[in-house]
Structure formats: structure tokens, C-alpha cells
């Protein structure tokens, strides 16, 4: 470790078209908790070209907000953004850096960690401080999700971790928190601008992302086929819910990959999660166990999904779901 004193927690705030992403607010919640345990400051670092409403970052727990704003940051480009974030870290010298494990976060985090010669633990599901030596304890599934590994980065600073959306809880918003914003400038030269964005073509998607859905109707291998899945979709439409699934149904091509819940899919935390024909493998449970209310329908009463369910229905889903649909329709709920 070099002799520079590293202190404080820094969260990289991801914005897309000036909109601050939820995962960054969730990380501020965890960052606040870690900073309080270490008795240090929590900083939020945001990079972009038209940055708005940054005071919200103070309301969600940050002590300071560091802004890098320039037309050159209009689009996310790995090289320019990695340079800017590296520059912020080298100036602020935090001891912990947290980044959302989004497509952007997964791109920028390893670039930055290599530039500043430190370690990075990806896809952490829990973060804490070791009471003995104040190291960051970074826990994530390992060996195919069969064990949880707690990793430390004791020889280098800062300690860097990425966390997927939906895993951490936001700090309760407090609009009375003081707003402290400082501007940081980064010299972006022609060599850094070797990628030119000609056009941004957005994928047409009218569906709500499963991470944002309040109710999820999730199907597993037990659903069997497309016809049965369409019955799940009918239930979802009636409940204004979204359809998601286990990896088994994604692998069978019944649902798109962005609908997969679990360790290698999305982490979700809806108000209600219907698990229909899902056995409850550890890799699936890792992505949905924090749902507020879990309803499991499975014909095998020994299925592990019942261990995390608030309401368990031991029955053939092809009998239960049509009944549920009829019931909802008859009550015009
Ligand atoms: P099964 O385990 O086959 O379960 C089907 C269930 O349906 C059974 O419990 C059965 O009793 C029930 N059933 C059958 N017919 C009916 C019926 N008519 N009515 C009611 N119930 C019925 N999985 C994920 O989901 N998400 C992940 O992100 C993920 N990541 C993984 C990462 C790694 C590295 C590995 C090794 C595995 C991963 N998996 C993941 C796969 C995981 O281990 C399981 O294989 C998978 O979750 C099983 O899906 P399932 O529950 O739909 O299918």
C-alpha cells in the first residue's frame, strides 16, 4: 500500500440521459451505513454533460457531491468516463469505492481498478466493516452459488466493490440534509476521444423492467410450455404485474434473458412474488428472497421454495392459476 492516506466512502453515481439510476441511490444507503461505522464522510461522484438535481444525492445520504460536467461526457464512453472517475479517486483518496453492477458499472469498475492498481469484488450481495481491522468485508456467491465467499482487499486501497440493482436498500430521503457540491475538472484530450458516438438506437421496450415491477408472476420449469406460460401472462395482466422466470424457462427460450431472476439474472424486491413451478434452487432464491410477500405454487410439498414462501400452495399450477384468474375476474378486482 502506498503512503497516501485513504479515507471516506465514495459511490459512483450512474446517470443516463441526466437521470440518476436507482442502483446509485441504493448504494448511497449502504455507503452511508459503512461511512457511519468508520466515522468518515460519504461522497457521491457523478459524471455527465447535463447534470441535474444533484442535491438529491445529499438527501439520499451523501455528505459531499463531486460533479464532473462537460459536453465531452454527453455519452458514456469507457475511456473518458474511466479517466474522469480515476481522476476523482486519485484526488479524493477514498478507502472504499462502490459502483452499481449495471452494464456501465461492469464496464467502468474493472478499468478503474486496474488504473489505480487495486482489487475489485464484483456482484457483492452484502458489505460490512470488519470490526477488528476496519477492512471492507465483501460477500458474494462463489462456486456456482454453493457457498458465500467473504473477500477482503487488505493490501490495497481503495477497496472496490460492485453491487447489482435491487440488492441494497435506499437511505430514507431527508430533504433537510445540507447540500455540499463541488466541481472537479478533468482534462479530456483527443487521445481520449477515440470513439465517436454517431447515433443512439434505443431498444423498443414497452415492458417495465422486472426490477421495477411491484408484482411479479414468475414461472419455472414446472410451467412446461408456452401455452401454460400465456396463462401466467393473463394472471400478470389482471394484476398489473410483470412476468419473470427461473433460468430453466429462459434456457428453454420461453422468456427473454432480461426476465431471469436469480444469481445470474436480476435481483428483484417486489411487493408480491408469485413463484409458479419453481423448485427454489439457491441461485434462484438469491434473486428474490427479499420480496415482501412470496406466494409459491408447487406440486411437490418438499420443494425448497416453500422455505422462503409466506404463502405456499401445494398443487398443480395448471389448476390453481386458472382458478385464480376466474376469481379475480368474477370480483372485477
Ligand atoms: P426445477 O428445478 O426443475 O423445478 C421445477 C419445479 O416445478 C419442481 O419443484 C416441480 O415440483 C415443480 N412442478 C412441476 N410441474 C408442476 C406443476 N404442474 N405445478 C406445480 N409445480 C410443478 N437459476 C435461476 O433461476 N436463476 C439464476 O440466476 C440461476 N443462476 C445459476 C447460476 C449458476 C452458476 C448455476 C450453476 C445455476 C444457476 N441457476 C439459476 C439454475 C438453478 O440451479 C436451477 O437449475 C434452476 O433455478 C431451476 O429452475 P426451476 O426451479 O424452474 O426448475
PDB file of C-alpha atoms in Angstrom, residues 49-270:
ATOM      1  CA  UNK A  49     -22.824  16.692 -19.593  1.00  0.00           C
ATOM      2  CA  UNK A  50     -26.161  17.999 -18.348  1.00  0.00           C
ATOM      3  CA  UNK A  51     -26.284  17.083 -14.711  1.00  0.00           C
ATOM      4  CA  UNK A  52     -29.456  17.925 -12.842  1.00  0.00           C
ATOM      5  CA  UNK A  53     -30.867  17.672  -9.314  1.00  0.00           C
ATOM      6  CA  UNK A  54     -27.602  16.605  -7.686  1.00  0.00           C
ATOM      7  CA  UNK A  55     -28.814  17.844  -4.288  1.00  0.00           C
ATOM      8  CA  UNK A  56     -30.950  14.704  -4.246  1.00  0.00           C
ATOM      9  CA  UNK A  57     -27.706  12.804  -3.624  1.00  0.00           C
ATOM     10  CA  UNK A  58     -27.272  14.676  -0.341  1.00  0.00           C
ATOM     11  CA  UNK A  59     -30.909  13.928   0.501  1.00  0.00           C
ATOM     12  CA  UNK A  60     -30.170  10.219  -0.018  1.00  0.00           C
ATOM     13  CA  UNK A  61     -27.231  10.220   2.379  1.00  0.00           C
ATOM     14  CA  UNK A  62     -24.132  11.756   0.729  1.00  0.00           C
ATOM     15  CA  UNK A  63     -22.088  14.328   2.676  1.00  0.00           C
ATOM     16  CA  UNK A  64     -20.425  15.691  -0.488  1.00  0.00           C
ATOM     17  CA  UNK A  65     -21.268  15.513  -4.152  1.00  0.00           C
ATOM     18  CA  UNK A  66     -18.408  15.680  -6.657  1.00  0.00           C
ATOM     19  CA  UNK A  67     -19.517  16.706 -10.140  1.00  0.00           C
ATOM     20  CA  UNK A  68     -17.573  16.332 -13.375  1.00  0.00           C
ATOM     21  CA  UNK A  69     -19.576  18.121 -16.055  1.00  0.00           C
ATOM     22  CA  UNK A  70     -18.511  18.640 -19.653  1.00  0.00           C
ATOM     23  CA  UNK A  71     -20.068  18.283 -23.109  1.00  0.00           C
ATOM     24  CA  UNK A  72     -17.470  15.558 -23.742  1.00  0.00           C
ATOM     25  CA  UNK A  73     -19.340  13.354 -21.265  1.00  0.00           C
ATOM     26  CA  UNK A  74     -22.624  13.508 -23.170  1.00  0.00           C
ATOM     27  CA  UNK A  75     -22.421   9.787 -23.931  1.00  0.00           C
ATOM     28  CA  UNK A  76     -20.946   7.052 -21.803  1.00  0.00           C
ATOM     29  CA  UNK A  77     -17.589   6.189 -23.377  1.00  0.00           C
ATOM     30  CA  UNK A  78     -15.401   3.800 -21.407  1.00  0.00           C
ATOM     31  CA  UNK A  79     -12.146   5.701 -21.829  1.00  0.00           C
ATOM     32  CA  UNK A  80     -13.397   9.185 -20.951  1.00  0.00           C
ATOM     33  CA  UNK A  81     -15.557   8.098 -18.029  1.00  0.00           C
ATOM     34  CA  UNK A  82     -12.832   5.788 -16.642  1.00  0.00           C
ATOM     35  CA  UNK A  83     -10.368   8.677 -16.851  1.00  0.00           C
ATOM     36  CA  UNK A  84     -12.745  11.005 -15.015  1.00  0.00           C
ATOM     37  CA  UNK A  85     -13.555   8.513 -12.256  1.00  0.00           C
ATOM     38  CA  UNK A  86      -9.860   7.631 -11.842  1.00  0.00           C
ATOM     39  CA  UNK A  87      -9.067  11.321 -11.512  1.00  0.00           C
ATOM     40  CA  UNK A  88     -11.746  11.795  -8.834  1.00  0.00           C
ATOM     41  CA  UNK A  89     -10.476   8.775  -6.873  1.00  0.00           C
ATOM     42  CA  UNK A  90      -6.860   9.913  -7.123  1.00  0.00           C
ATOM     43  CA  UNK A  91      -7.870  13.346  -5.810  1.00  0.00           C
ATOM     44  CA  UNK A  92     -10.271  12.266  -3.069  1.00  0.00           C
ATOM     45  CA  UNK A  93      -8.369   9.121  -1.965  1.00  0.00           C
ATOM     46  CA  UNK A  94     -11.382   7.256  -0.579  1.00  0.00           C
ATOM     47  CA  UNK A  95     -10.832   3.956   1.227  1.00  0.00           C
ATOM     48  CA  UNK A  96     -13.956   2.381  -0.298  1.00  0.00           C
ATOM     49  CA  UNK A  97     -15.482   2.820  -3.780  1.00  0.00           C
ATOM     50  CA  UNK A  98     -18.915   1.371  -4.621  1.00  0.00           C
ATOM     51  CA  UNK A  99     -20.293   1.021  -8.152  1.00  0.00           C
ATOM     52  CA  UNK A 100     -23.606  -0.408  -9.419  1.00  0.00           C
ATOM     53  CA  UNK A 101     -23.231  -3.694 -11.309  1.00  0.00           C
ATOM     54  CA  UNK A 102     -25.122  -2.416 -14.356  1.00  0.00           C
ATOM     55  CA  UNK A 103     -23.768  -2.759 -17.896  1.00  0.00           C
ATOM     56  CA  UNK A 104     -21.997   0.595 -17.417  1.00  0.00           C
ATOM     57  CA  UNK A 105     -20.774  -0.270 -13.911  1.00  0.00           C
ATOM     58  CA  UNK A 106     -19.440  -3.635 -15.067  1.00  0.00           C
ATOM     59  CA  UNK A 107     -17.528  -1.819 -17.784  1.00  0.00           C
ATOM     60  CA  UNK A 108     -16.055   1.077 -15.822  1.00  0.00           C
ATOM     61  CA  UNK A 109     -15.261  -0.658 -12.494  1.00  0.00           C
ATOM     62  CA  UNK A 110     -12.533  -3.069 -13.723  1.00  0.00           C
ATOM     63  CA  UNK A 111     -10.976  -0.340 -15.911  1.00  0.00           C
ATOM     64  CA  UNK A 112     -10.687   1.991 -12.952  1.00  0.00           C
ATOM     65  CA  UNK A 113      -9.492  -0.681 -10.522  1.00  0.00           C
ATOM     66  CA  UNK A 114      -6.705  -1.648 -12.967  1.00  0.00           C
ATOM     67  CA  UNK A 115      -5.693   2.000 -13.417  1.00  0.00           C
ATOM     68  CA  UNK A 116      -5.436   2.610  -9.694  1.00  0.00           C
ATOM     69  CA  UNK A 117      -3.898  -0.830  -9.062  1.00  0.00           C
ATOM     70  CA  UNK A 118      -6.373  -2.170  -6.565  1.00  0.00           C
ATOM     71  CA  UNK A 119      -8.738  -5.134  -6.296  1.00  0.00           C
ATOM     72  CA  UNK A 120     -12.400  -5.267  -7.263  1.00  0.00           C
ATOM     73  CA  UNK A 121     -15.046  -7.641  -5.951  1.00  0.00           C
ATOM     74  CA  UNK A 122     -17.948  -7.917  -8.394  1.00  0.00           C
ATOM     75  CA  UNK A 123     -21.629  -8.590  -7.688  1.00  0.00           C
ATOM     76  CA  UNK A 124     -21.476  -8.362  -3.896  1.00  0.00           C
ATOM     77  CA  UNK A 125     -24.643  -9.299  -2.054  1.00  0.00           C
ATOM     78  CA  UNK A 126     -23.547  -7.882   1.290  1.00  0.00           C
ATOM     79  CA  UNK A 127     -20.969  -5.363   2.514  1.00  0.00           C
ATOM     80  CA  UNK A 128     -19.814  -4.721   6.053  1.00  0.00           C
ATOM     81  CA  UNK A 129     -16.863  -3.448   8.056  1.00  0.00           C
ATOM     82  CA  UNK A 130     -14.540  -5.811   9.916  1.00  0.00           C
ATOM     83  CA  UNK A 131     -14.618  -4.541  13.484  1.00  0.00           C
ATOM     84  CA  UNK A 132     -11.010  -5.622  14.120  1.00  0.00           C
ATOM     85  CA  UNK A 133      -9.136  -4.023  11.239  1.00  0.00           C
ATOM     86  CA  UNK A 134     -11.785  -1.821   9.514  1.00  0.00           C
ATOM     87  CA  UNK A 135     -11.367  -3.702   6.231  1.00  0.00           C
ATOM     88  CA  UNK A 136     -14.394  -3.892   3.962  1.00  0.00           C
ATOM     89  CA  UNK A 137     -15.987  -7.355   4.068  1.00  0.00           C
ATOM     90  CA  UNK A 138     -17.295  -8.036   0.570  1.00  0.00           C
ATOM     91  CA  UNK A 139     -19.576 -11.070   0.371  1.00  0.00           C
ATOM     92  CA  UNK A 140     -20.675 -12.692  -2.874  1.00  0.00           C
ATOM     93  CA  UNK A 141     -21.767 -16.133  -4.078  1.00  0.00           C
ATOM     94  CA  UNK A 142     -18.937 -18.389  -5.273  1.00  0.00           C
ATOM     95  CA  UNK A 143     -18.572 -21.857  -6.786  1.00  0.00           C
ATOM     96  CA  UNK A 144     -21.848 -21.658  -8.678  1.00  0.00           C
ATOM     97  CA  UNK A 145     -23.657 -20.152  -5.726  1.00  0.00           C
ATOM     98  CA  UNK A 146     -22.983 -23.112  -3.466  1.00  0.00           C
ATOM     99  CA  UNK A 147     -21.034 -21.054  -0.939  1.00  0.00           C
ATOM    100  CA  UNK A 148     -20.928 -17.405   0.050  1.00  0.00           C
ATOM    101  CA  UNK A 149     -17.360 -16.066  -0.003  1.00  0.00           C
ATOM    102  CA  UNK A 150     -16.325 -13.037   2.051  1.00  0.00           C
ATOM    103  CA  UNK A 151     -13.443 -11.265   0.355  1.00  0.00           C
ATOM    104  CA  UNK A 152     -11.192  -8.534   1.720  1.00  0.00           C
ATOM    105  CA  UNK A 153      -8.699  -6.295  -0.046  1.00  0.00           C
ATOM    106  CA  UNK A 154      -6.321  -5.667   2.839  1.00  0.00           C
ATOM    107  CA  UNK A 155      -3.166  -4.800   0.859  1.00  0.00           C
ATOM    108  CA  UNK A 156      -4.502  -2.105  -1.437  1.00  0.00           C
ATOM    109  CA  UNK A 157      -6.647   0.999  -1.311  1.00  0.00           C
ATOM    110  CA  UNK A 158      -9.313   1.850  -2.208  1.00  0.00           C
ATOM    111  CA  UNK A 159     -11.341  -1.309  -1.701  1.00  0.00           C
ATOM    112  CA  UNK A 160     -13.714  -1.547  -4.663  1.00  0.00           C
ATOM    113  CA  UNK A 161     -16.992  -3.435  -4.993  1.00  0.00           C
ATOM    114  CA  UNK A 162     -19.874  -3.615  -7.438  1.00  0.00           C
ATOM    115  CA  UNK A 163     -23.413  -4.434  -6.307  1.00  0.00           C
ATOM    116  CA  UNK A 164     -26.351  -5.322  -8.516  1.00  0.00           C
ATOM    117  CA  UNK A 165     -29.523  -3.199  -8.655  1.00  0.00           C
ATOM    118  CA  UNK A 166     -32.128  -4.121  -6.054  1.00  0.00           C
ATOM    119  CA  UNK A 167     -29.716  -5.657  -3.543  1.00  0.00           C
ATOM    120  CA  UNK A 168     -29.208  -2.720  -1.132  1.00  0.00           C
ATOM    121  CA  UNK A 169     -31.849  -0.516   0.451  1.00  0.00           C
ATOM    122  CA  UNK A 170     -32.035   3.243  -0.078  1.00  0.00           C
ATOM    123  CA  UNK A 171     -31.448   5.648   2.795  1.00  0.00           C
ATOM    124  CA  UNK A 172     -34.727   7.280   3.861  1.00  0.00           C
ATOM    125  CA  UNK A 173     -34.796  10.542   1.889  1.00  0.00           C
ATOM    126  CA  UNK A 174     -34.180  13.609   4.040  1.00  0.00           C
ATOM    127  CA  UNK A 175     -34.603  16.913   2.228  1.00  0.00           C
ATOM    128  CA  UNK A 176     -33.197  18.814   5.201  1.00  0.00           C
ATOM    129  CA  UNK A 177     -29.735  17.395   4.695  1.00  0.00           C
ATOM    130  CA  UNK A 178     -27.255  20.084   3.706  1.00  0.00           C
ATOM    131  CA  UNK A 179     -26.278  20.179   0.053  1.00  0.00           C
ATOM    132  CA  UNK A 180     -22.490  20.228  -0.461  1.00  0.00           C
ATOM    133  CA  UNK A 181     -21.487  20.172  -4.124  1.00  0.00           C
ATOM    134  CA  UNK A 182     -18.004  20.576  -5.546  1.00  0.00           C
ATOM    135  CA  UNK A 183     -16.932  20.629  -9.174  1.00  0.00           C
ATOM    136  CA  UNK A 184     -13.954  18.619 -10.390  1.00  0.00           C
ATOM    137  CA  UNK A 185     -12.373  19.185 -13.779  1.00  0.00           C
ATOM    138  CA  UNK A 186     -10.753  16.518 -15.910  1.00  0.00           C
ATOM    139  CA  UNK A 187      -8.633  17.190 -18.962  1.00  0.00           C
ATOM    140  CA  UNK A 188     -10.090  15.120 -21.803  1.00  0.00           C
ATOM    141  CA  UNK A 189      -7.834  15.328 -24.844  1.00  0.00           C
ATOM    142  CA  UNK A 190      -8.087  13.997 -28.393  1.00  0.00           C
ATOM    143  CA  UNK A 191      -6.468  10.683 -27.460  1.00  0.00           C
ATOM    144  CA  UNK A 192      -9.263  10.052 -25.004  1.00  0.00           C
ATOM    145  CA  UNK A 193     -11.915  10.746 -27.610  1.00  0.00           C
ATOM    146  CA  UNK A 194     -11.071   7.882 -29.954  1.00  0.00           C
ATOM    147  CA  UNK A 195     -14.667   6.656 -30.012  1.00  0.00           C
ATOM    148  CA  UNK A 196     -17.341   8.733 -31.663  1.00  0.00           C
ATOM    149  CA  UNK A 197     -20.994   8.007 -30.942  1.00  0.00           C
ATOM    150  CA  UNK A 198     -22.834   8.536 -34.233  1.00  0.00           C
ATOM    151  CA  UNK A 199     -26.290   7.513 -33.156  1.00  0.00           C
ATOM    152  CA  UNK A 200     -28.008   6.007 -30.133  1.00  0.00           C
ATOM    153  CA  UNK A 201     -30.690   3.499 -31.106  1.00  0.00           C
ATOM    154  CA  UNK A 202     -32.860   2.518 -28.196  1.00  0.00           C
ATOM    155  CA  UNK A 203     -34.332  -0.924 -27.907  1.00  0.00           C
ATOM    156  CA  UNK A 204     -38.098  -0.623 -28.095  1.00  0.00           C
ATOM    157  CA  UNK A 205     -39.396  -1.980 -24.858  1.00  0.00           C
ATOM    158  CA  UNK A 206     -42.823  -1.255 -23.532  1.00  0.00           C
ATOM    159  CA  UNK A 207     -42.423  -3.658 -20.629  1.00  0.00           C
ATOM    160  CA  UNK A 208     -41.496  -2.454 -17.165  1.00  0.00           C
ATOM    161  CA  UNK A 209     -38.180  -3.887 -16.052  1.00  0.00           C
ATOM    162  CA  UNK A 210     -38.678  -6.733 -13.583  1.00  0.00           C
ATOM    163  CA  UNK A 211     -36.592  -4.855 -11.009  1.00  0.00           C
ATOM    164  CA  UNK A 212     -39.151  -2.034 -11.014  1.00  0.00           C
ATOM    165  CA  UNK A 213     -42.303  -4.201 -11.016  1.00  0.00           C
ATOM    166  CA  UNK A 214     -44.461  -4.125  -7.879  1.00  0.00           C
ATOM    167  CA  UNK A 215     -45.841  -7.604  -8.590  1.00  0.00           C
ATOM    168  CA  UNK A 216     -44.020 -10.414 -10.401  1.00  0.00           C
ATOM    169  CA  UNK A 217     -45.579 -13.602 -11.701  1.00  0.00           C
ATOM    170  CA  UNK A 218     -42.600 -15.879 -12.121  1.00  0.00           C
ATOM    171  CA  UNK A 219     -42.627 -19.204 -13.916  1.00  0.00           C
ATOM    172  CA  UNK A 220     -40.264 -22.146 -13.620  1.00  0.00           C
ATOM    173  CA  UNK A 221     -39.702 -25.410 -15.444  1.00  0.00           C
ATOM    174  CA  UNK A 222     -42.961 -26.670 -13.913  1.00  0.00           C
ATOM    175  CA  UNK A 223     -44.864 -24.312 -16.227  1.00  0.00           C
ATOM    176  CA  UNK A 224     -43.857 -26.651 -19.023  1.00  0.00           C
ATOM    177  CA  UNK A 225     -44.691 -24.840 -22.239  1.00  0.00           C
ATOM    178  CA  UNK A 226     -45.643 -21.590 -23.995  1.00  0.00           C
ATOM    179  CA  UNK A 227     -49.392 -22.204 -23.656  1.00  0.00           C
ATOM    180  CA  UNK A 228     -49.157 -22.542 -19.878  1.00  0.00           C
ATOM    181  CA  UNK A 229     -46.891 -19.512 -19.771  1.00  0.00           C
ATOM    182  CA  UNK A 230     -49.563 -17.468 -21.552  1.00  0.00           C
ATOM    183  CA  UNK A 231     -51.904 -18.313 -18.635  1.00  0.00           C
ATOM    184  CA  UNK A 232     -49.277 -16.819 -16.309  1.00  0.00           C
ATOM    185  CA  UNK A 233     -49.217 -13.730 -18.559  1.00  0.00           C
ATOM    186  CA  UNK A 234     -53.001 -13.453 -18.284  1.00  0.00           C
ATOM    187  CA  UNK A 235     -52.736 -13.506 -14.493  1.00  0.00           C
ATOM    188  CA  UNK A 236     -49.960 -10.908 -14.683  1.00  0.00           C
ATOM    189  CA  UNK A 237     -52.097  -8.620 -16.894  1.00  0.00           C
ATOM    190  CA  UNK A 238     -55.016  -8.821 -14.453  1.00  0.00           C
ATOM    191  CA  UNK A 239     -52.729  -7.955 -11.541  1.00  0.00           C
ATOM    192  CA  UNK A 240     -50.840  -5.253 -13.494  1.00  0.00           C
ATOM    193  CA  UNK A 241     -47.771  -7.382 -12.875  1.00  0.00           C
ATOM    194  CA  UNK A 242     -44.784  -8.398 -14.985  1.00  0.00           C
ATOM    195  CA  UNK A 243     -43.802 -11.930 -15.947  1.00  0.00           C
ATOM    196  CA  UNK A 244     -40.384 -13.243 -14.950  1.00  0.00           C
ATOM    197  CA  UNK A 245     -38.852 -16.683 -14.665  1.00  0.00           C
ATOM    198  CA  UNK A 246     -36.206 -19.049 -13.421  1.00  0.00           C
ATOM    199  CA  UNK A 247     -33.176 -19.809 -15.532  1.00  0.00           C
ATOM    200  CA  UNK A 248     -34.822 -23.061 -16.656  1.00  0.00           C
ATOM    201  CA  UNK A 249     -37.543 -21.190 -18.609  1.00  0.00           C
ATOM    202  CA  UNK A 250     -35.034 -18.695 -20.019  1.00  0.00           C
ATOM    203  CA  UNK A 251     -32.791 -21.581 -21.186  1.00  0.00           C
ATOM    204  CA  UNK A 252     -35.815 -23.205 -22.818  1.00  0.00           C
ATOM    205  CA  UNK A 253     -36.394 -19.973 -24.754  1.00  0.00           C
ATOM    206  CA  UNK A 254     -39.811 -19.315 -23.196  1.00  0.00           C
ATOM    207  CA  UNK A 255     -38.791 -15.887 -21.846  1.00  0.00           C
ATOM    208  CA  UNK A 256     -36.145 -13.297 -22.675  1.00  0.00           C
ATOM    209  CA  UNK A 257     -32.921 -13.230 -20.668  1.00  0.00           C
ATOM    210  CA  UNK A 258     -33.841  -9.839 -19.139  1.00  0.00           C
ATOM    211  CA  UNK A 259     -36.746 -11.598 -17.362  1.00  0.00           C
ATOM    212  CA  UNK A 260     -34.484 -14.017 -15.454  1.00  0.00           C
ATOM    213  CA  UNK A 261     -34.497 -13.796 -11.668  1.00  0.00           C
ATOM    214  CA  UNK A 262     -31.513 -15.046  -9.718  1.00  0.00           C
ATOM    215  CA  UNK A 263     -27.813 -15.080  -9.285  1.00  0.00           C
ATOM    216  CA  UNK A 264     -27.039 -14.786 -12.981  1.00  0.00           C
ATOM    217  CA  UNK A 265     -30.229 -12.823 -13.690  1.00  0.00           C
ATOM    218  CA  UNK A 266     -31.809  -9.893 -11.869  1.00  0.00           C
ATOM    219  CA  UNK A 267     -32.258  -9.292  -8.166  1.00  0.00           C
ATOM    220  CA  UNK A 268     -35.861  -8.299  -7.502  1.00  0.00           C
ATOM    221  CA  UNK A 269     -37.684  -6.997  -4.457  1.00  0.00           C
ATOM    222  CA  UNK A 270     -41.379  -6.669  -5.474  1.00  0.00           C
TER     223      UNK A 270
END
